[in-house]
PDB file of C-alpha atoms in Angstrom:
ATOM      1  CA  MET A   1     -14.155  14.136   6.843  1.00 37.00           C
ATOM      2  CA  ASP A   2     -14.913  13.707  10.572  1.00 36.00           C
ATOM      3  CA  ASN A   3     -14.641  16.555  13.072  1.00 33.00           C
ATOM      4  CA  LEU A   4     -10.847  16.413  12.920  1.00 35.00           C
ATOM      5  CA  SER A   5      -9.665  19.071  10.461  1.00 36.00           C
ATOM      6  CA  ARG A   6      -7.239  18.170   7.624  1.00 38.00           C
ATOM      7  CA  ARG A   7      -4.772  20.435   9.383  1.00 33.00           C
ATOM      8  CA  GLY A   8      -5.046  18.396  12.533  1.00 38.00           C
ATOM      9  CA  LEU A   9      -4.582  15.176  10.526  1.00 40.00           C
ATOM     10  CA  LEU A  10      -1.246  16.448   9.164  1.00 37.00           C
ATOM     11  CA  THR A  11       0.353  17.551  12.471  1.00 35.00           C
ATOM     12  CA  GLY A  12       1.175  14.207  14.144  1.00 35.00           C
ATOM     13  CA  ALA A  13       4.702  14.066  15.576  1.00 32.00           C
ATOM     14  CA  GLY A  14       7.050  11.476  16.828  1.00 32.00           C
ATOM     15  CA  ALA A  15       6.983   9.014  13.905  1.00 32.00           C
ATOM     16  CA  ILE A  16       9.640   6.343  13.985  1.00 29.00           C
ATOM     17  CA  LEU A  17      12.185   7.092  11.220  1.00 29.00           C
ATOM     18  CA  ALA A  18      14.204   4.184  10.018  1.00 32.00           C
ATOM     19  CA  ALA A  19      17.220   5.406   8.099  1.00 31.00           C
ATOM     20  CA  GLY A  20      19.553   3.123   6.214  1.00 32.00           C
ATOM     21  CA  SER A  21      21.721   3.062   3.164  1.00 32.00           C
ATOM     22  CA  LEU A  22      21.128   0.835   0.210  1.00 33.00           C
ATOM     23  CA  GLY A  23      23.414  -2.163   0.091  1.00 39.00           C
ATOM     24  CA  ALA A  24      23.844  -5.734  -0.882  1.00 38.00           C
ATOM     25  CA  PRO A  25      21.477  -8.268   0.745  1.00 41.00           C
ATOM     26  CA  THR A  26      22.696 -10.104   3.789  1.00 39.00           C
ATOM     27  CA  ALA A  27      22.666 -13.786   3.003  1.00 37.00           C
ATOM     28  CA  SER A  28      20.915 -16.157   5.452  1.00 42.00           C
ATOM     29  CA  ALA A  29      20.152 -19.739   4.670  1.00 44.00           C
ATOM     30  CA  ARG A  30      18.129 -20.096   7.835  1.00 56.00           C
ATOM     31  CA  PRO A  31      16.548 -16.755   8.763  1.00 65.00           C
ATOM     32  CA  VAL A  32      16.025 -16.062  12.457  1.00 70.00           C
ATOM     33  CA  ARG A  33      12.327 -15.630  13.487  1.00 66.00           C
ATOM     34  CA  THR A  34      10.963 -13.891  16.536  1.00 66.00           C
ATOM     35  CA  ALA A  35       8.158 -15.496  18.548  1.00 64.00           C
ATOM     36  CA  ALA A  36       5.604 -12.619  18.317  1.00 89.00           C
ATOM     37  CA  LEU A  37       5.210  -8.928  17.560  1.00 97.00           C
ATOM     38  CA  PRO A  38       4.522  -6.615  20.542  1.00 97.00           C
ATOM     39  CA  ALA A  39       0.729  -6.383  20.752  1.00 98.00           C
ATOM     40  CA  THR A  40      -0.891  -3.175  19.544  1.00 98.00           C
ATOM     41  CA  LYS A  41      -4.326  -1.795  18.925  1.00 98.00           C
ATOM     42  CA  ARG A  42      -6.149  -2.455  15.671  1.00 98.00           C
ATOM     43  CA  PHE A  43      -8.399  -0.480  13.366  1.00 98.00           C
ATOM     44  CA  LYS A  44     -12.101  -1.231  13.684  1.00 98.00           C
ATOM     45  CA  MET A  45     -13.389  -2.318  10.219  1.00 98.00           C
ATOM     46  CA  SER A  46     -16.970  -1.186  10.772  1.00 97.00           C
ATOM     47  CA  ALA A  47     -16.044   2.288  12.111  1.00 96.00           C
ATOM     48  CA  THR A  48     -17.387   5.526  10.557  1.00 96.00           C
ATOM     49  CA  THR A  49     -16.115   6.114   7.048  1.00 97.00           C
ATOM     50  CA  ASN A  50     -14.391   9.453   6.502  1.00 98.00           C
ATOM     51  CA  GLU A  51     -13.839  10.956   3.000  1.00 98.00           C
ATOM     52  CA  PHE A  52     -10.343  12.366   2.302  1.00 98.00           C
ATOM     53  CA  PHE A  53     -10.778  13.402  -1.331  1.00 98.00           C
ATOM     54  CA  ARG A  54     -12.844  12.295  -4.284  1.00 98.00           C
ATOM     55  CA  HIS A  55     -12.451  11.936  -8.109  1.00 97.00           C
ATOM     56  CA  LYS A  56      -8.977  13.410  -8.437  1.00 98.00           C
ATOM     57  CA  PRO A  57      -6.812  13.026 -11.566  1.00 98.00           C
ATOM     58  CA  LEU A  58      -3.318  11.579 -11.354  1.00 98.00           C
ATOM     59  CA  TRP A  59      -0.292  11.986 -13.615  1.00 97.00           C
ATOM     60  CA  GLY A  60      -1.773   9.705 -16.234  1.00 94.00           C
ATOM     61  CA  PRO A  61      -5.322   8.534 -16.977  1.00 95.00           C
ATOM     62  CA  ARG A  62      -5.008   4.866 -15.886  1.00 96.00           C
ATOM     63  CA  VAL A  63      -6.403   3.242 -12.736  1.00 96.00           C
ATOM     64  CA  MET A  64      -4.600   4.018  -9.445  1.00 98.00           C
ATOM     65  CA  GLN A  65      -3.264   0.681  -8.171  1.00 98.00           C
ATOM     66  CA  SER A  66      -1.787   1.766  -4.821  1.00 98.00           C
ATOM     67  CA  PHE A  67      -0.700   4.655  -2.613  1.00 98.00           C
ATOM     68  CA  ALA A  68       1.506   5.429   0.343  1.00 98.00           C
ATOM     69  CA  PHE A  69       2.113   8.178   2.936  1.00 98.00           C
ATOM     70  CA  ASP A  70       5.393   9.610   4.086  1.00 98.00           C
ATOM     71  CA  THR A  71       3.887  10.641   7.462  1.00 98.00           C
ATOM     72  CA  PRO A  72       6.714  12.805   8.961  1.00 97.00           C
ATOM     73  CA  ASN A  73       7.000  14.854   5.761  1.00 98.00           C
ATOM     74  CA  ASN A  74       3.196  14.872   5.082  1.00 98.00           C
ATOM     75  CA  ARG A  75       3.520  13.509   1.598  1.00 98.00           C
ATOM     76  CA  LEU A  76       1.253  11.246  -0.453  1.00 98.00           C
ATOM     77  CA  PHE A  77       2.323   9.067  -3.394  1.00 98.00           C
ATOM     78  CA  THR A  78       0.300   6.941  -5.796  1.00 98.00           C
ATOM     79  CA  GLY A  79       1.257   4.198  -8.211  1.00 98.00           C
ATOM     80  CA  GLN A  80      -0.389   3.245 -11.484  1.00 97.00           C
ATOM     81  CA  LEU A  81       0.564   1.590 -14.796  1.00 97.00           C
ATOM     82  CA  ARG A  82       2.034   3.970 -17.319  1.00 96.00           C
ATOM     83  CA  SER A  83      -0.509   4.830 -19.960  1.00 89.00           C
ATOM     84  CA  GLU A  84       1.769   4.745 -22.998  1.00 83.00           C
ATOM     85  CA  THR A  85       2.991   1.171 -22.478  1.00 88.00           C
ATOM     86  CA  ALA A  86       1.695  -2.381 -22.417  1.00 87.00           C
ATOM     87  CA  GLU A  87       0.146  -3.649 -19.209  1.00 87.00           C
ATOM     88  CA  ASN A  88       2.662  -6.375 -18.593  1.00 91.00           C
ATOM     89  CA  SER A  89       5.716  -4.173 -19.436  1.00 94.00           C
ATOM     90  CA  GLY A  90       6.078  -3.336 -15.702  1.00 96.00           C
ATOM     91  CA  ASP A  91       6.194   0.407 -16.501  1.00 97.00           C
ATOM     92  CA  ILE A  92       4.763   2.448 -13.609  1.00 98.00           C
ATOM     93  CA  THR A  93       3.922   6.080 -13.065  1.00 98.00           C
ATOM     94  CA  LEU A  94       4.237   7.467  -9.565  1.00 98.00           C
ATOM     95  CA  SER A  95       2.429  10.697  -8.643  1.00 98.00           C
ATOM     96  CA  GLN A  96       2.947  12.916  -5.640  1.00 98.00           C
ATOM     97  CA  LEU A  97      -0.338  14.543  -4.489  1.00 98.00           C
ATOM     98  CA  SER A  98      -1.167  17.265  -1.982  1.00 98.00           C
ATOM     99  CA  PHE A  99      -3.491  16.154   0.764  1.00 98.00           C
ATOM    100  CA  SER A 100      -6.321  17.845  -1.098  1.00 97.00           C
ATOM    101  CA  GLY A 101      -5.580  15.636  -4.152  1.00 98.00           C
ATOM    102  CA  THR A 102      -3.610  18.049  -6.433  1.00 98.00           C
ATOM    103  CA  VAL A 103      -0.792  16.513  -8.462  1.00 98.00           C
ATOM    104  CA  LEU A 104       2.544  17.993  -7.311  1.00 98.00           C
ATOM    105  CA  GLY A 105       4.938  15.836  -9.303  1.00 98.00           C
ATOM    106  CA  HIS A 106       5.666  12.491 -10.938  1.00 98.00           C
ATOM    107  CA  MET A 107       8.216   9.782 -11.667  1.00 98.00           C
ATOM    108  CA  TYR A 108       8.400   7.010 -14.290  1.00 98.00           C
ATOM    109  CA  LEU A 109       9.608   3.487 -13.393  1.00 98.00           C
ATOM    110  CA  THR A 110      10.550   1.304 -16.365  1.00 97.00           C
ATOM    111  CA  GLY A 111      10.350  -2.447 -16.015  1.00 97.00           C
ATOM    112  CA  PHE A 112       9.277  -2.584 -12.385  1.00 98.00           C
ATOM    113  CA  GLY A 113       5.916  -4.285 -12.042  1.00 97.00           C
ATOM    114  CA  HIS A 114       2.196  -3.672 -11.418  1.00 97.00           C
ATOM    115  CA  ALA A 115       2.323  -1.316  -8.314  1.00 96.00           C
ATOM    116  CA  VAL A 116      -0.132  -3.531  -6.379  1.00 95.00           C
ATOM    117  CA  SER A 117       1.466  -2.034  -3.178  1.00 98.00           C
ATOM    118  CA  ILE A 118       3.981   0.698  -2.611  1.00 98.00           C
ATOM    119  CA  GLY A 119       5.540   2.086   0.558  1.00 98.00           C
ATOM    120  CA  ALA A 120       7.042   5.342   1.644  1.00 98.00           C
ATOM    121  CA  GLN A 121       9.788   5.932   4.247  1.00 98.00           C
ATOM    122  CA  ALA A 122      11.067   9.196   5.564  1.00 98.00           C
ATOM    123  CA  VAL A 123      14.794   9.754   6.012  1.00 98.00           C
ATOM    124  CA  GLY A 124      15.050  13.350   7.226  1.00 98.00           C
ATOM    125  CA  SER A 125      13.336  15.459   4.559  1.00 98.00           C
ATOM    126  CA  THR A 126      13.775  12.858   1.847  1.00 98.00           C
ATOM    127  CA  SER A 127      10.988  10.455   0.970  1.00 98.00           C
ATOM    128  CA  TYR A 128      12.168   6.890  -0.038  1.00 98.00           C
ATOM    129  CA  ILE A 129       9.769   4.838  -2.075  1.00 98.00           C
ATOM    130  CA  TRP A 130       9.523   1.138  -1.789  1.00 98.00           C
ATOM    131  CA  THR A 131       8.199  -0.817  -4.792  1.00 98.00           C
ATOM    132  CA  GLU A 132       8.396  -4.131  -6.619  1.00 98.00           C
ATOM    133  CA  THR A 133      10.893  -4.273  -9.412  1.00 98.00           C
ATOM    134  CA  ASP A 134      12.510  -6.610 -12.040  1.00 98.00           C
ATOM    135  CA  VAL A 135       9.255  -7.353 -13.819  1.00 98.00           C
ATOM    136  CA  ASP A 136       8.316 -10.737 -15.049  1.00 97.00           C
ATOM    137  CA  THR A 137       6.622  -9.832 -18.351  1.00 96.00           C
ATOM    138  CA  ALA A 138       4.650 -13.118 -18.294  1.00 96.00           C
ATOM    139  CA  ASN A 139       2.455 -11.702 -15.555  1.00 96.00           C
ATOM    140  CA  GLY A 140       3.512  -8.061 -15.138  1.00 96.00           C
ATOM    141  CA  ARG A 141       4.591  -8.505 -11.558  1.00 97.00           C
ATOM    142  CA  GLY A 142       7.896  -7.843  -9.835  1.00 98.00           C
ATOM    143  CA  ARG A 143      10.371 -10.607  -8.945  1.00 98.00           C
ATOM    144  CA  GLN A 144      12.212  -8.491  -6.314  1.00 98.00           C
ATOM    145  CA  ILE A 145      11.751  -5.291  -4.216  1.00 98.00           C
ATOM    146  CA  CYS A 146      13.638  -2.086  -4.171  1.00 98.00           C
ATOM    147  CA  ARG A 147      13.925   1.315  -2.432  1.00 98.00           C
ATOM    148  CA  PHE A 148      14.934   4.698  -3.935  1.00 98.00           C
ATOM    149  CA  PRO A 149      14.656   8.398  -3.153  1.00 98.00           C
ATOM    150  CA  TRP A 150      11.744  10.330  -4.699  1.00 98.00           C
ATOM    151  CA  ARG A 151      13.017  12.533  -7.547  1.00 98.00           C
ATOM    152  CA  ASN A 152      10.369  14.610  -9.224  1.00 98.00           C
ATOM    153  CA  GLY A 153      10.474  14.278 -13.010  1.00 98.00           C
ATOM    154  CA  ALA A 154      12.960  11.449 -13.026  1.00 98.00           C
ATOM    155  CA  THR A 155      12.707   8.211 -15.048  1.00 98.00           C
ATOM    156  CA  MET A 156      14.314   5.123 -13.463  1.00 97.00           C
ATOM    157  CA  THR A 157      14.961   1.694 -14.846  1.00 97.00           C
ATOM    158  CA  SER A 158      14.922  -1.570 -12.960  1.00 97.00           C
ATOM    159  CA  SER A 159      18.655  -1.955 -13.673  1.00 95.00           C
ATOM    160  CA  SER A 160      19.387   1.423 -11.904  1.00 96.00           C
ATOM    161  CA  VAL A 161      18.192   0.407  -8.412  1.00 97.00           C
ATOM    162  CA  THR A 162      19.541  -1.947  -5.819  1.00 96.00           C
ATOM    163  CA  LYS A 163      17.243  -5.019  -5.714  1.00 97.00           C
ATOM    164  CA  TRP A 164      16.509  -7.552  -2.975  1.00 98.00           C
ATOM    165  CA  LYS A 165      14.793 -10.931  -3.038  1.00 98.00           C
ATOM    166  CA  PRO A 166      14.112 -11.660   0.605  1.00 98.00           C
ATOM    167  CA  VAL A 167      12.719 -15.165  -0.083  1.00 98.00           C
ATOM    168  CA  SER A 168      14.898 -17.002  -2.589  1.00 97.00           C
ATOM    169  CA  ASN A 169      12.071 -19.274  -3.897  1.00 97.00           C
ATOM    170  CA  GLY A 170       9.397 -16.563  -3.806  1.00 98.00           C
ATOM    171  CA  SER A 171       7.798 -14.566  -6.638  1.00 98.00           C
ATOM    172  CA  VAL A 172       5.261 -11.731  -7.216  1.00 98.00           C
ATOM    173  CA  PHE A 173       6.770  -9.463  -4.468  1.00 98.00           C
ATOM    174  CA  THR A 174       5.160  -6.342  -3.050  1.00 98.00           C
ATOM    175  CA  PRO A 175       6.196  -4.212  -0.067  1.00 98.00           C
ATOM    176  CA  ALA A 176       4.226  -2.350   2.575  1.00 98.00           C
ATOM    177  CA  VAL A 177       5.863   0.081   5.075  1.00 98.00           C
ATOM    178  CA  ASP A 178       4.729   0.434   8.725  1.00 98.00           C
ATOM    179  CA  GLN A 179       6.326   3.777   9.589  1.00 97.00           C
ATOM    180  CA  ARG A 180       4.879   3.971  13.142  1.00 97.00           C
ATOM    181  CA  PHE A 181       6.475   0.753  14.294  1.00 98.00           C
ATOM    182  CA  GLY A 182       9.523   0.758  11.933  1.00 98.00           C
ATOM    183  CA  ARG A 183       8.718  -2.379   9.949  1.00 98.00           C
ATOM    184  CA  LEU A 184       8.626  -3.558   6.353  1.00 98.00           C
ATOM    185  CA  GLY A 185       6.182  -6.165   5.163  1.00 98.00           C
ATOM    186  CA  VAL A 186       6.986  -8.273   2.068  1.00 98.00           C
ATOM    187  CA  ARG A 187       4.215 -10.212   0.356  1.00 98.00           C
ATOM    188  CA  TYR A 188       5.202 -12.929  -1.985  1.00 98.00           C
ATOM    189  CA  ALA A 189       3.956 -16.052  -3.721  1.00 98.00           C
ATOM    190  CA  LEU A 190       4.964 -19.626  -3.011  1.00 98.00           C
ATOM    191  CA  SER A 191       3.536 -22.797  -4.550  1.00 97.00           C
ATOM    192  CA  ASP A 192       0.813 -22.969  -1.929  1.00 97.00           C
ATOM    193  CA  GLY A 193      -0.375 -19.320  -2.111  1.00 97.00           C
ATOM    194  CA  MET A 194       0.546 -15.885  -0.880  1.00 98.00           C
ATOM    195  CA  HIS A 195       2.747 -15.320   2.181  1.00 98.00           C
ATOM    196  CA  ILE A 196       3.916 -12.261   4.159  1.00 98.00           C
ATOM    197  CA  ASN A 197       7.139 -11.747   6.046  1.00 98.00           C
ATOM    198  CA  VAL A 198       7.729  -8.844   8.452  1.00 98.00           C
ATOM    199  CA  TYR A 199      11.240  -7.274   8.883  1.00 98.00           C
ATOM    200  CA  SER A 200      12.831  -4.340  10.656  1.00 98.00           C
ATOM    201  CA  LEU A 201      12.509  -1.388   8.269  1.00 98.00           C
ATOM    202  CA  ALA A 202      15.961  -0.065   9.148  1.00 98.00           C
ATOM    203  CA  ALA A 203      17.581  -3.504   8.584  1.00 98.00           C
ATOM    204  CA  ALA A 204      15.730  -4.008   5.247  1.00 98.00           C
ATOM    205  CA  ALA A 205      16.754  -0.613   4.019  1.00 98.00           C
ATOM    206  CA  ALA A 206      20.352  -1.680   4.653  1.00 98.00           C
ATOM    207  CA  GLY A 207      19.791  -4.981   2.777  1.00 98.00           C
ATOM    208  CA  ASP A 208      19.629  -7.206   5.833  1.00 98.00           C
ATOM    209  CA  TYR A 209      16.739  -9.750   5.672  1.00 98.00           C
ATOM    210  CA  SER A 210      18.275 -12.298   7.935  1.00 97.00           C
ATOM    211  CA  THR A 211      15.839 -11.736  10.813  1.00 97.00           C
ATOM    212  CA  VAL A 212      12.138 -12.358  10.120  1.00 98.00           C
ATOM    213  CA  LEU A 213      10.029 -10.708  12.878  1.00 98.00           C
ATOM    214  CA  ALA A 214       6.894 -12.556  11.779  1.00 98.00           C
ATOM    215  CA  THR A 215       5.874 -14.782   8.904  1.00 97.00           C
ATOM    216  CA  PHE A 216       2.460 -16.155   7.891  1.00 97.00           C
ATOM    217  CA  LYS A 217       0.453 -17.389   4.968  1.00 98.00           C
ATOM    218  CA  GLN A 218      -2.146 -14.896   3.808  1.00 97.00           C
ATOM    219  CA  PRO A 219      -5.613 -16.142   4.904  1.00 97.00           C
ATOM    220  CA  SER A 220      -8.297 -16.934   2.453  1.00 96.00           C
ATOM    221  CA  LEU A 221     -10.492 -13.931   1.615  1.00 97.00           C
ATOM    222  CA  THR A 222     -13.567 -13.874  -0.624  1.00 97.00           C
ATOM    223  CA  SER A 223     -13.341 -16.408  -3.454  1.00 96.00           C
ATOM    224  CA  GLY A 224     -13.465 -14.808  -6.891  1.00 95.00           C
ATOM    225  CA  VAL A 225     -13.051 -11.185  -5.683  1.00 97.00           C
ATOM    226  CA  PRO A 226      -9.865  -9.463  -6.739  1.00 97.00           C
ATOM    227  CA  PHE A 227      -7.200  -8.662  -4.132  1.00 98.00           C
ATOM    228  CA  GLN A 228      -6.531  -4.907  -4.232  1.00 98.00           C
ATOM    229  CA  GLY A 229      -4.065  -3.954  -1.589  1.00 98.00           C
ATOM    230  CA  TRP A 230      -2.680  -4.492   1.940  1.00 98.00           C
ATOM    231  CA  ALA A 231      -1.115  -2.602   4.847  1.00 98.00           C
ATOM    232  CA  LEU A 232       0.647  -3.184   8.213  1.00 98.00           C
ATOM    233  CA  TYR A 233       0.082  -1.407  11.500  1.00 98.00           C
ATOM    234  CA  GLY A 234       1.642  -2.866  14.647  1.00 98.00           C
ATOM    235  CA  SER A 235       0.691  -6.499  15.233  1.00 98.00           C
ATOM    236  CA  TYR A 236      -2.044  -6.481  12.526  1.00 98.00           C
ATOM    237  CA  ALA A 237      -2.221  -6.816   8.771  1.00 98.00           C
ATOM    238  CA  TYR A 238      -5.046  -5.370   6.708  1.00 98.00           C
ATOM    239  CA  PHE A 239      -6.344  -6.564   3.332  1.00 98.00           C
ATOM    240  CA  TRP A 240      -8.521  -4.833   0.756  1.00 98.00           C
ATOM    241  CA  GLU A 241     -10.584  -6.529  -2.055  1.00 98.00           C
ATOM    242  CA  GLY A 242     -13.198  -5.630  -4.556  1.00 97.00           C
ATOM    243  CA  SER A 243     -14.049  -5.390  -8.241  1.00 96.00           C
ATOM    244  CA  ALA A 244     -15.483  -2.517 -10.265  1.00 96.00           C
ATOM    245  CA  TYR A 245     -19.147  -1.812 -10.762  1.00 92.00           C
ATOM    246  CA  PRO A 246     -20.342  -3.389 -13.981  1.00 81.00           C
ATOM    247  CA  GLY A 247     -21.274  -0.256 -15.868  1.00 74.00           C
ATOM    248  CA  GLU A 248     -23.087   2.584 -14.050  1.00 76.00           C
ATOM    249  CA  PRO A 249     -23.071   2.698 -10.174  1.00 80.00           C
ATOM    250  CA  ASP A 250     -24.981  -0.130  -8.651  1.00 82.00           C
ATOM    251  CA  GLU A 251     -24.476  -0.513  -4.933  1.00 81.00           C
ATOM    252  CA  THR A 252     -26.281  -3.932  -4.920  1.00 81.00           C
ATOM    253  CA  LYS A 253     -23.194  -5.257  -6.862  1.00 84.00           C
ATOM    254  CA  ALA A 254     -20.743  -3.827  -4.306  1.00 91.00           C
ATOM    255  CA  ASN A 255     -18.223  -6.371  -3.070  1.00 95.00           C
ATOM    256  CA  SER A 256     -15.462  -4.119  -1.604  1.00 97.00           C
ATOM    257  CA  LYS A 257     -14.366  -5.531   1.710  1.00 98.00           C
ATOM    258  CA  LEU A 258     -11.878  -4.656   4.493  1.00 98.00           C
ATOM    259  CA  TRP A 259     -10.166  -7.385   6.463  1.00 98.00           C
ATOM    260  CA  CYS A 260      -8.150  -7.286   9.616  1.00 98.00           C
ATOM    261  CA  TYR A 261      -5.645 -10.153  10.475  1.00 98.00           C
ATOM    262  CA  ASP A 262      -4.055 -10.640  13.950  1.00 98.00           C
ATOM    263  CA  ILE A 263      -0.489 -11.649  13.080  1.00 98.00           C
ATOM    264  CA  ASN A 264       0.194 -13.074  16.542  1.00 97.00           C
ATOM    265  CA  ALA A 265      -2.984 -15.039  16.823  1.00 97.00           C
ATOM    266  CA  GLY A 266      -2.787 -16.150  13.195  1.00 97.00           C
ATOM    267  CA  GLN A 267      -6.437 -15.441  12.342  1.00 97.00           C
ATOM    268  CA  ILE A 268      -8.882 -12.960  10.883  1.00 98.00           C
ATOM    269  CA  VAL A 269     -10.417 -10.901  13.690  1.00 98.00           C
ATOM    270  CA  ASP A 270     -12.601  -8.392  11.805  1.00 98.00           C
ATOM    271  CA  SER A 271     -14.012  -7.728   8.420  1.00 98.00           C
ATOM    272  CA  PHE A 272     -16.540  -5.302   6.821  1.00 98.00           C
ATOM    273  CA  LEU A 273     -18.299  -4.903   3.456  1.00 97.00           C
ATOM    274  CA  THR A 274     -18.177  -1.139   2.830  1.00 97.00           C
ATOM    275  CA  LEU A 275     -20.366   1.017   0.711  1.00 95.00           C
ATOM    276  CA  ALA A 276     -17.962   3.965   0.923  1.00 96.00           C
ATOM    277  CA  GLY A 277     -18.038   5.978  -2.255  1.00 95.00           C
ATOM    278  CA  LYS A 278     -21.118   4.059  -3.472  1.00 94.00           C
ATOM    279  CA  SER A 279     -22.145   6.799  -5.907  1.00 93.00           C
ATOM    280  CA  LEU A 280     -18.790   6.705  -7.750  1.00 95.00           C
ATOM    281  CA  THR A 281     -18.895   5.710 -11.445  1.00 94.00           C
ATOM    282  CA  TYR A 282     -16.800   2.542 -11.947  1.00 95.00           C
ATOM    283  CA  ARG A 283     -15.749   2.367  -8.239  1.00 96.00           C
ATOM    284  CA  GLU A 284     -12.952  -0.235  -8.128  1.00 97.00           C
ATOM    285  CA  ALA A 285     -11.219  -0.875  -4.867  1.00 98.00           C
ATOM    286  CA  GLU A 286      -7.536   0.080  -5.294  1.00 98.00           C
ATOM    287  CA  GLY A 287      -4.831   0.521  -2.660  1.00 98.00           C
ATOM    288  CA  MET A 288      -4.473   0.643   1.126  1.00 98.00           C
ATOM    289  CA  ALA A 289      -2.100   2.458   3.448  1.00 98.00           C
ATOM    290  CA  VAL A 290      -1.666   3.837   6.949  1.00 98.00           C
ATOM    291  CA  TYR A 291      -0.983   7.419   7.859  1.00 98.00           C
ATOM    292  CA  GLY A 292       0.010   8.446  11.459  1.00 98.00           C
ATOM    293  CA  SER A 293       2.764   8.647  13.990  1.00 96.00           C
ATOM    294  CA  THR A 294       0.623   7.900  17.084  1.00 97.00           C
ATOM    295  CA  ASP A 295      -2.609   6.063  17.751  1.00 97.00           C
ATOM    296  CA  ALA A 296      -4.385   9.417  18.030  1.00 97.00           C
ATOM    297  CA  THR A 297      -3.281  10.449  14.488  1.00 97.00           C
ATOM    298  CA  ALA A 298      -3.350   6.951  12.927  1.00 98.00           C
ATOM    299  CA  ARG A 299      -5.698   6.513   9.864  1.00 98.00           C
ATOM    300  CA  LEU A 300      -6.235   3.358   7.758  1.00 98.00           C
ATOM    301  CA  PHE A 301      -6.817   4.597   4.257  1.00 98.00           C
ATOM    302  CA  PHE A 302      -8.400   2.642   1.457  1.00 98.00           C
ATOM    303  CA  GLY A 303      -8.842   3.745  -2.166  1.00 98.00           C
ATOM    304  CA  PHE A 304     -11.085   3.514  -5.153  1.00 98.00           C
ATOM    305  CA  ALA A 305     -10.570   4.170  -8.821  1.00 97.00           C
ATOM    306  CA  SER A 306     -13.478   6.081 -10.526  1.00 97.00           C
ATOM    307  CA  GLY A 307     -14.319   7.627 -13.828  1.00 95.00           C
ATOM    308  CA  VAL A 308     -14.484   6.273 -17.417  1.00 94.00           C
ATOM    309  CA  ALA A 309     -11.862   4.462 -19.447  1.00 93.00           C
ATOM    310  CA  GLY A 310      -9.111   6.880 -20.486  1.00 94.00           C
ATOM    311  CA  ASP A 311      -9.967   9.238 -17.626  1.00 96.00           C
ATOM    312  CA  ARG A 312      -9.741   7.281 -14.371  1.00 97.00           C
ATOM    313  CA  ARG A 313      -9.632   9.174 -11.068  1.00 98.00           C
ATOM    314  CA  ALA A 314      -8.470   8.545  -7.528  1.00 98.00           C
ATOM    315  CA  ASN A 315     -10.597   8.566  -4.336  1.00 98.00           C
ATOM    316  CA  LEU A 316      -9.394   8.063  -0.711  1.00 98.00           C
ATOM    317  CA  PHE A 317     -11.431   7.244   2.367  1.00 98.00           C
ATOM    318  CA  TYR A 318     -10.308   6.221   5.877  1.00 98.00           C
ATOM    319  CA  ARG A 319     -11.080   4.695   9.287  1.00 98.00           C
ATOM    320  CA  ASN A 320      -9.595   6.178  12.450  1.00 97.00           C
ATOM    321  CA  ASP A 321     -11.089   4.178  15.265  1.00 98.00           C
ATOM    322  CA  LEU A 322      -8.644   1.957  17.134  1.00 98.00           C
ATOM    323  CA  VAL A 323      -9.751  -0.783  19.597  1.00 98.00           C
TER     324      VAL A 323
END
């Protein structure tokens, strides 16, 4: 950690809350698009690395795929494949963790997807979770997105949630929530690669995807290196990539890289190959999310899985310098 205490990290106020009821999608043959997002600051990719927690078990021994913060309620959630089921079944385990990494609860999602990216949204004291859903068992990825309230100990099926497909000809959907600026990002595949649309979080929660605030094709990252997560903050998108160490820790094989994309300019503006957590066994880049209700409290978190097969653990680090 830097010189900001964990208590200080958790006391940001004034987050934008975007309430909305679940409902049927609003049809739009020709979505309205805005010209640009209001310009904001961006996280500096080469800033000092701060450790949040290291080598913590989740509710299940498989690799953490993603995580998300409910900033106003100071809650942390992680997503991973359920250990008792086949990889392409789309069965997901969600864990709720304390900010010191202790498991506080769990949910099971049956037939949802791979949990490449999840989001969290505060509506009063309730945390709503955004995930992919309606798994395509050919690839284990979700064909739609959904939103539901966190219910500790519950098991949900894909048929029990309201689903949305914001892009009719898209596939492999994943969400990311920008709580600070009240937006939802939706990443999806088209025939020419991955694309991202940005919507109002309140409108999306109500099933209205008729106005696209921004849309762009995901830029090319490092060829041959697995994509491991993404996040939104203001007028920037962030990407996270990296593969596991082959065997015991070997920092010379490290390829975990952070990327910053200026949505308005349509280009990568910063990147950094990080050696954070270089002593971890296995060390596979997994998951990215933003915490914070102001620039002063904002943190760009990125995660790693660690440990041995059958006993994988979660690790979180962050950047907090905005430029």
